[in-house]
Short mmCIF file of C-alpha atoms in Angstrom, two decimals:
data_model
loop_
_atom_site.label_atom_id
_atom_site.label_comp_id
_atom_site.label_asym_id
_atom_site.label_seq_id
_atom_site.Cartn_x
_atom_site.Cartn_y
_atom_site.Cartn_z
CA ALA A 1 -0.12 0.37 -0.08
CA GLN A 2 0.73 3.88 -0.21
CA SER A 3 2.19 4.81 2.31
CA VAL A 4 4.15 8.32 3.73
CA THR A 5 6.36 9.18 6.60
CA GLN A 6 6.96 12.21 7.69
CA LEU A 7 10.36 12.60 9.74
CA GLY A 8 10.18 14.68 12.78
CA SER A 9 6.77 15.98 14.41
CA HIS A 10 8.34 19.71 15.19
CA VAL A 11 10.52 21.51 13.24
CA SER A 12 11.72 25.31 14.38
CA VAL A 13 13.88 27.70 12.25
CA SER A 14 14.43 31.34 12.86
CA GLU A 15 13.04 34.13 10.47
CA GLY A 16 15.03 34.02 7.13
CA ALA A 17 16.57 30.34 7.50
CA LEU A 18 16.09 27.61 5.10
CA VAL A 19 13.29 25.51 5.93
CA LEU A 20 13.05 21.57 5.33
CA LEU A 21 10.65 19.54 5.90
CA ARG A 22 11.43 15.49 5.00
CA CYS A 23 9.30 13.10 3.32
CA ASN A 24 9.57 9.73 2.43
CA TYR A 25 7.10 7.88 0.59
CA SER A 26 6.59 4.17 0.34
CA SER A 27 4.88 2.76 -3.29
CA SER A 28 4.75 -0.14 -5.69
CA VAL A 29 3.79 2.12 -8.36
CA PRO A 30 5.01 5.72 -9.55
CA PRO A 31 3.56 7.62 -6.35
CA TYR A 32 2.06 11.20 -7.02
CA LEU A 33 2.49 13.51 -3.93
CA PHE A 34 0.94 16.51 -2.43
CA TRP A 35 2.23 18.82 0.41
CA TYR A 36 -0.62 20.30 2.33
CA VAL A 37 -0.25 23.02 4.93
CA GLN A 38 -3.41 23.60 7.50
CA TYR A 39 -2.67 26.50 9.28
CA PRO A 40 -5.08 26.86 12.77
CA ASN A 41 -8.49 26.17 13.01
CA GLN A 42 -8.33 25.65 9.07
CA GLY A 43 -8.84 22.86 6.54
CA LEU A 44 -5.93 22.21 3.99
CA GLN A 45 -4.23 23.76 1.58
CA LEU A 46 -2.58 22.79 -1.10
CA LEU A 47 1.42 23.56 -1.63
CA LEU A 48 2.78 21.52 -4.72
CA LYS A 49 2.10 17.99 -6.13
CA TYR A 50 3.96 15.89 -8.11
CA THR A 51 2.48 14.03 -10.81
CA THR A 52 4.98 13.09 -13.75
CA GLY A 53 7.66 15.12 -15.70
CA ALA A 54 9.94 17.11 -13.75
CA THR A 55 10.87 16.37 -10.82
CA LEU A 56 11.72 19.52 -8.99
CA VAL A 57 8.24 21.00 -8.11
CA LYS A 58 7.14 24.60 -7.49
CA GLY A 59 4.53 25.63 -5.31
CA ILE A 60 3.05 28.36 -3.77
CA ASN A 61 4.10 31.17 -1.47
CA GLY A 62 8.41 29.93 -2.41
CA PHE A 63 7.75 26.55 -1.48
CA GLU A 64 9.38 23.86 -3.71
CA ALA A 65 10.02 19.96 -3.38
CA GLU A 66 12.02 17.60 -5.27
CA PHE A 67 11.46 14.01 -6.62
CA LYS A 68 13.60 11.38 -6.09
CA LYS A 69 13.32 8.12 -7.04
CA SER A 70 16.40 6.52 -5.53
CA GLU A 71 15.99 8.26 -1.95
CA THR A 72 11.75 7.45 -2.05
CA SER A 73 12.01 11.21 -0.97
CA PHE A 74 10.03 14.27 -1.65
CA HIS A 75 11.11 16.64 0.57
CA LEU A 76 9.82 20.30 1.02
CA THR A 77 12.05 23.19 1.14
CA LYS A 78 11.78 27.55 0.94
CA PRO A 79 15.29 28.86 0.95
CA SER A 80 13.49 31.81 3.51
CA ALA A 81 11.22 31.67 6.91
CA HIS A 82 8.94 33.84 7.26
CA MET A 83 6.60 34.30 10.63
CA SER A 84 3.70 33.33 8.10
CA ASP A 85 5.09 29.94 6.87
CA ALA A 86 4.09 28.69 10.52
CA ALA A 87 1.39 25.95 10.31
CA GLU A 88 1.73 22.40 10.12
CA TYR A 89 2.50 20.33 6.72
CA PHE A 90 1.31 17.09 5.51
CA CYS A 91 2.86 15.29 2.88
CA ALA A 92 0.49 12.59 1.17
CA VAL A 93 0.34 9.83 -1.68
CA THR A 94 -1.65 8.89 -4.24
CA GLY A 95 -2.01 6.18 -6.73
CA GLY A 96 -2.06 2.08 -6.01
CA ASN A 97 -3.70 0.19 -3.63
CA SER A 98 -4.30 3.75 -2.42
CA GLY A 99 -6.71 4.96 -5.62
CA TYR A 100 -7.47 8.61 -6.02
CA ALA A 101 -7.57 8.78 -2.09
CA LEU A 102 -5.15 10.96 -0.07
CA ASN A 103 -2.91 8.99 2.12
CA PHE A 104 -1.36 11.17 5.07
CA GLY A 105 1.54 11.56 6.80
CA LYS A 106 1.22 12.24 10.23
CA GLY A 107 2.41 16.09 9.60
CA THR A 108 5.19 18.49 10.58
CA SER A 109 4.73 21.37 12.81
CA LEU A 110 6.75 24.31 11.68
CA LEU A 111 7.57 26.59 14.11
CA VAL A 112 8.77 29.81 12.70
CA THR A 113 11.25 32.31 15.67
CA PRO A 114 12.34 35.68 15.06
CA GLU B 1 -15.29 31.01 -7.39
CA THR B 2 -16.80 29.95 -4.09
CA GLY B 3 -14.46 27.09 -2.21
CA VAL B 4 -15.45 24.42 -0.49
CA THR B 5 -17.56 25.26 2.39
CA GLN B 6 -18.83 22.93 5.69
CA SER B 7 -21.72 23.43 8.10
CA PRO B 8 -22.15 23.70 11.09
CA THR B 9 -18.38 24.67 11.91
CA HIS B 10 -18.61 23.43 15.06
CA LEU B 11 -21.36 20.56 17.37
CA ILE B 12 -20.97 18.62 20.37
CA LYS B 13 -23.06 15.43 20.53
CA THR B 14 -23.15 12.91 23.40
CA ARG B 15 -22.37 9.17 22.76
CA GLY B 16 -25.05 7.36 21.04
CA GLN B 17 -26.50 9.80 19.26
CA GLN B 18 -26.47 10.48 15.45
CA VAL B 19 -24.86 13.49 13.54
CA THR B 20 -24.92 14.87 10.06
CA LEU B 21 -22.31 16.79 8.70
CA ARG B 22 -22.81 18.73 4.84
CA CYS B 23 -20.33 19.87 2.28
CA SER B 24 -21.15 22.10 -0.74
CA SER B 25 -18.12 21.15 -3.58
CA GLN B 26 -16.61 24.34 -4.97
CA SER B 27 -17.60 25.46 -8.55
CA GLY B 28 -17.56 23.08 -11.34
CA HIS B 29 -16.50 19.64 -9.07
CA ASN B 30 -18.20 16.52 -9.25
CA THR B 31 -16.78 14.53 -6.62
CA VAL B 32 -16.53 14.92 -3.47
CA SER B 33 -13.94 13.32 -0.50
CA TRP B 34 -14.42 12.92 3.65
CA TYR B 35 -11.72 12.65 5.67
CA GLN B 36 -11.51 12.47 9.43
CA GLN B 37 -8.58 13.76 11.88
CA ALA B 38 -8.13 12.84 14.53
CA LEU B 39 -6.33 15.97 17.07
CA GLY B 40 -2.56 16.09 16.22
CA GLN B 41 -2.94 13.43 13.55
CA GLY B 42 -2.91 13.66 9.44
CA PRO B 43 -6.59 13.16 7.71
CA GLN B 44 -7.50 9.66 7.27
CA PHE B 45 -10.33 8.48 4.54
CA ILE B 46 -13.59 7.79 5.19
CA PHE B 47 -15.54 7.72 1.62
CA GLN B 48 -15.93 9.94 -1.58
CA TYR B 49 -18.53 9.79 -3.90
CA TYR B 50 -18.90 10.59 -7.65
CA ARG B 51 -21.98 11.94 -9.23
CA GLU B 52 -23.98 11.07 -6.80
CA GLU B 53 -22.44 7.16 -6.06
CA GLU B 54 -20.19 6.03 -3.56
CA ASN B 55 -16.68 5.82 -5.14
CA GLY B 56 -14.45 4.15 -2.71
CA ARG B 57 -14.03 3.56 1.27
CA GLY B 58 -11.39 3.54 3.79
CA ASN B 59 -11.57 1.56 6.62
CA PHE B 60 -14.49 2.99 8.59
CA PRO B 61 -17.77 0.71 9.76
CA PRO B 62 -20.84 0.82 7.80
CA ARG B 63 -22.05 3.79 10.87
CA PHE B 64 -20.63 6.02 8.72
CA SER B 65 -22.56 6.43 5.81
CA GLY B 66 -22.96 9.79 3.03
CA LEU B 67 -25.33 11.37 0.30
CA GLN B 68 -23.99 12.97 -2.59
CA PHE B 69 -26.81 15.31 -4.40
CA PRO B 70 -27.52 16.07 -7.52
CA ASN B 71 -25.74 19.54 -7.48
CA TYR B 72 -22.86 17.67 -5.74
CA SER B 73 -22.78 18.97 -2.30
CA SER B 74 -23.02 15.94 0.03
CA GLU B 75 -23.93 14.84 3.32
CA LEU B 76 -21.86 12.78 5.91
CA ASN B 77 -23.91 11.08 8.30
CA VAL B 78 -22.44 9.34 11.60
CA ASN B 79 -25.37 7.03 13.55
CA ALA B 80 -24.22 5.58 17.26
CA LEU B 81 -21.58 7.82 18.25
CA GLU B 82 -18.56 7.05 19.70
CA LEU B 83 -15.92 9.29 22.43
CA ASP B 84 -13.52 8.18 19.35
CA ASP B 85 -15.46 10.10 16.86
CA SER B 86 -14.35 13.38 18.56
CA ALA B 87 -12.28 14.43 15.40
CA LEU B 88 -12.30 17.32 12.96
CA TYR B 89 -14.38 16.07 9.37
CA LEU B 90 -12.92 17.24 6.29
CA CYS B 91 -14.82 17.70 3.20
CA ALA B 92 -12.87 18.38 -0.21
CA SER B 93 -14.33 18.13 -3.94
CA SER B 94 -12.34 17.60 -7.34
CA LEU B 95 -12.74 18.13 -10.54
CA GLY B 96 -12.84 14.03 -11.07
CA TYR B 97 -11.44 10.86 -9.11
CA GLY B 98 -8.18 10.88 -11.06
CA VAL B 99 -5.33 9.83 -8.99
CA GLN B 100 -3.72 13.41 -9.92
CA GLU B 101 -6.45 15.42 -9.58
CA THR B 102 -6.13 18.38 -6.60
CA GLN B 103 -8.08 17.79 -3.68
CA TYR B 104 -9.60 21.03 -2.35
CA PHE B 105 -10.48 21.47 1.61
CA GLY B 106 -12.61 22.98 3.22
CA PRO B 107 -12.34 24.52 6.58
CA GLY B 108 -14.11 21.57 8.52
CA THR B 109 -16.52 20.49 10.86
CA ARG B 110 -15.05 20.40 14.60
CA LEU B 111 -16.77 17.50 16.49
CA LEU B 112 -16.80 16.62 20.06
CA VAL B 113 -18.89 13.39 21.04
CA LEU B 114 -19.43 13.62 25.33
#
């Protein structure tokens, strides 16, 4: 079955520092991968997704992620953190046994300090 | 363009009661998926509706049921509520049910079962 593992339930960075949120996937077929962000008391918003083609995917708010098949990873990065980036981030996968249902990781809470 | 809306925003029920949650999909979307997000966890897929038919189901018991209407809005019904049903319930709509389709989430309904 398709699954994702997010390494680090909490990540803290200083404002202006690099953001790196880790996601590894397990899949028997080519995966479709997504990153969503959830602000407090809100639903989920899509940051970016990988389907096929270019392995470096650019998303909203300056985020990007690179699909690395050899490492089964889809890590999310942003060069310079803003205070407004503080939120919960979820990696998700579809395809294979999961079909079209999003199979989410447990999430990573990003804290940005001044 | 109106996004995905859900009602009510919050709900308190007692064990054994029944509850109905509602979702209006984004304009032009014919597919609605429901997810349960327990505190501190990633969302879990409940089921999906495509053009008024259930199109897939996650690992949830039959007391979780749903409907989709001709205008593609949807309801989630939960019978015989249990304490563990306390969670944020998220509705997501999409243009179709393909594995590559982006699912757009509503703000959720927070259910507390006492």
